[in-house]
Amino acid sequence: MTVTIVGSQLGDEGKGGVVDLYGDAADVIARYQGGDNAGHTVVEDGTEYKLSLVPSGAVRGKVGILGNGCVVNPKTLFEEIDTLREKGLDPDVRVARRAHVILPYHRVLDNIEEDVKSDTDIKVGTTGRGIGPTYEDKAGRRGIRVGDLLDPEVLRKRLEYVVPQKRALIEDVYNVSLADVDDVIEGVNVQDAFDVSALFEQYRRFGERLDEEEMTVAAGKFLAETIDEGGEVMFEGAQGTSIDIDHGNYPYVTSSNPTAGAAAVGTGLGPTTVGQGEVIGIVKGYLSRVGSGPLPTELGDIDDQTGGTGEGKEDEIASYIRDEGGEYGTVTGRPRRVGWLDMPMLRHAARANGFTGLAINHIDVLSGLDEVKVGHTYSLDGEELETVPATTERWERCEPTLKTFEGWEDVDWDVVAEEGYDAVPDAAKEYLDYISDELDTPVYAIGVGPGREETVVRQNPFE
Ligand code: GDP
Ligand code: IMO
Ligand code: MG
């Protein structure tokens, strides 16, 4: 039996919390895509853990796998493991030998490309972690895999091929002098990032540590054996469906597939194995987004709210949700764009992922509003759309047809979580029922706060 946790919107829906919620029944938690662009939060007994590479099951002491579909920065992986150890956890993480490695030059290239795009409307606002350039090299058959770090001869050969190309790309294509990018990227020595010997030494040592700590694994085989022996496996998606490279608002996307199909491809199990299990769509009760891209249900204009007058009713609601939900960038502190729930986006996600259940979070954040709205459908060129258009240009031109719900009062959500579904305010139940009906998918869990206990559980997918 497997359970796949997938972001149904734009990332940060609360996937880490749901992995933790249901993780007790799992033996192994496997990530299948993405890298340290993710930031998954688990709050246990008031202690907050932020996990970027280590699968969220670590908080419950579960074995974590980084599958072949992931891109792994060994430096951040080791730093994260060390930090978690200082916090008293003992993460047991195994990395697929087929997973690709993020090297410092990927981070430099990610940042330079964003910089080059900064005057255009195709700037993505990436996390700067080198995710895109690493997946480019994977597809370009010039990537370095985790298994290569354990074989110095192969590692050196691969670096000797690829590093001069990267240097030429920066100097001759982007016309950037490496001296100019120094200091720009935290934690990266730009000179060493393009030096074969320096990279070889540093990454060979990472390989040694991975080997010494027996951290590499044939992920598919390991997971298949776990299942054969009766173990329970959970797949932890990162990012979300609307930033999926195929199903999202391209080009404002990440470079992997957060959608559920990738749980098979990105771990080495068959789609029949993943498909026989449950696929839980994680839904945030409203929308928030860090950077560029369409957001038809956006509330007000972020520029007004941050620089201008911000007096309109929509701006006021956006500010309310932003403050209640802490919708400010984790690194930059920049306010995020905020919008009502978008049903065309969710219908698209439900189809692309085949959700068998939903976890709807942040119901507490919406409390205290007079009314809560959702984008029920879109209208585009006189046509009503139930789901999102394939091109982002058309998506951007969509106007939402809003549906209004009565708001629900702010209550003691800890009490609600303790007493269960009956204690959820009636107006919130109507909102949840609507989402469930529209997506033809039952609600398994309702998030009413960040903590593990602050969830109303209606069903456990492992039971
Ligand atoms: P992920 O990337 O999908 O795992 O989500 P993040 O951890 O990046 O962002 C979700 C944020 O919302 C975290 O700070 C969580 O602790 C918090 N959170 C999750 N569920 C709820 C909820 O139901 N209510 C509230 N108020 N916060 C929540
Ligand atoms: P979790 O797993 C929210 C966004 C970035 C950017 C785009 C591409 O915590 O939900 P990338 O660095 O991946 O090339 O950036 O994707 N992005 C996320 N947004 N949550 C995430 O992860 C994200 N990971 C990437 O902001 O718009
Ligand atoms: Mg996150």
Short mmCIF file of N, CA, C and O in Angstrom, two decimals, residues 24 61 84 96 105-106 147 179 182 203 228 235 253 272 336 374 381 395 422 430 443-444 454:
data_model
loop_
_atom_site.label_atom_id
_atom_site.label_comp_id
_atom_site.label_asym_id
_atom_site.label_seq_id
_atom_site.Cartn_x
_atom_site.Cartn_y
_atom_site.Cartn_z
N ASP A 24 2.97 8.36 10.70
CA ASP A 24 3.14 7.38 11.75
C ASP A 24 2.94 5.96 11.22
O ASP A 24 3.63 5.02 11.63
N GLY A 61 11.06 9.83 12.87
CA GLY A 61 12.09 8.79 12.87
C GLY A 61 11.95 7.76 11.76
O GLY A 61 12.48 6.65 11.86
N LEU A 84 19.54 18.93 11.90
CA LEU A 84 18.47 18.13 12.53
C LEU A 84 19.03 17.31 13.69
O LEU A 84 18.37 17.12 14.71
N ALA A 96 19.15 7.85 -3.83
CA ALA A 96 19.23 6.99 -5.01
C ALA A 96 20.53 7.25 -5.76
O ALA A 96 20.89 8.40 -6.00
N TYR A 105 28.17 25.10 -10.07
CA TYR A 105 27.96 25.85 -11.33
C TYR A 105 26.49 25.90 -11.71
O TYR A 105 26.05 26.83 -12.37
N HIS A 106 25.71 24.92 -11.27
CA HIS A 106 24.26 24.98 -11.54
C HIS A 106 23.62 26.17 -10.83
O HIS A 106 22.75 26.85 -11.37
N GLY A 147 25.68 8.21 -7.84
CA GLY A 147 26.57 7.05 -7.94
C GLY A 147 27.95 7.43 -8.47
O GLY A 147 28.96 6.81 -8.09
N ALA A 179 34.52 36.95 -12.33
CA ALA A 179 34.90 37.83 -11.22
C ALA A 179 33.71 38.66 -10.75
O ALA A 179 33.58 38.98 -9.58
N ASP A 182 31.17 36.90 -8.24
CA ASP A 182 31.65 36.55 -6.90
C ASP A 182 30.79 37.23 -5.83
O ASP A 182 30.27 38.30 -6.05
N TYR A 203 33.63 17.08 -4.27
CA TYR A 203 32.53 16.14 -4.53
C TYR A 203 32.95 14.69 -4.29
O TYR A 203 32.13 13.85 -3.92
N ASP A 228 7.05 -5.47 -0.60
CA ASP A 228 6.91 -6.93 -0.61
C ASP A 228 6.89 -7.51 0.80
O ASP A 228 6.21 -8.50 1.07
N PHE A 235 4.88 8.61 -0.51
CA PHE A 235 5.64 9.46 -1.44
C PHE A 235 5.34 10.91 -1.09
O PHE A 235 4.17 11.29 -1.01
N VAL A 253 7.42 27.88 -13.85
CA VAL A 253 7.29 26.56 -13.24
C VAL A 253 8.64 26.12 -12.68
O VAL A 253 9.67 26.76 -12.93
N THR A 272 1.52 0.99 -11.60
CA THR A 272 0.48 0.14 -11.00
C THR A 272 0.62 0.12 -9.48
O THR A 272 -0.36 0.09 -8.76
N ARG A 336 3.66 38.06 -0.12
CA ARG A 336 3.27 37.23 -1.27
C ARG A 336 1.96 37.72 -1.85
O ARG A 336 1.14 38.31 -1.15
N VAL A 374 -14.70 31.98 -3.96
CA VAL A 374 -13.85 31.09 -4.76
C VAL A 374 -14.04 31.46 -6.22
O VAL A 374 -15.12 31.92 -6.62
N ASP A 381 -12.68 35.28 -23.43
CA ASP A 381 -13.21 35.60 -24.76
C ASP A 381 -14.66 35.15 -24.89
O ASP A 381 -15.05 34.51 -25.88
N TRP A 395 -4.26 31.79 -20.01
CA TRP A 395 -4.55 31.67 -18.57
C TRP A 395 -4.54 33.06 -17.91
O TRP A 395 -5.39 33.41 -17.10
N ASP A 422 -17.55 17.47 13.70
CA ASP A 422 -18.81 18.08 14.15
C ASP A 422 -18.59 19.50 14.66
O ASP A 422 -19.49 20.34 14.60
N GLU A 430 -19.68 24.03 4.67
CA GLU A 430 -20.27 24.26 3.34
C GLU A 430 -19.18 24.49 2.30
O GLU A 430 -19.27 23.99 1.17
N VAL A 443 -12.95 14.60 1.46
CA VAL A 443 -11.98 15.34 2.28
C VAL A 443 -11.51 14.41 3.40
O VAL A 443 -12.30 13.96 4.22
N TYR A 444 -10.22 14.13 3.42
CA TYR A 444 -9.65 13.23 4.43
C TYR A 444 -9.19 13.99 5.67
O TYR A 444 -9.18 13.45 6.76
N GLU A 454 -3.29 20.06 15.16
CA GLU A 454 -4.29 21.03 14.68
C GLU A 454 -4.88 20.61 13.34
O GLU A 454 -4.86 21.36 12.36
#
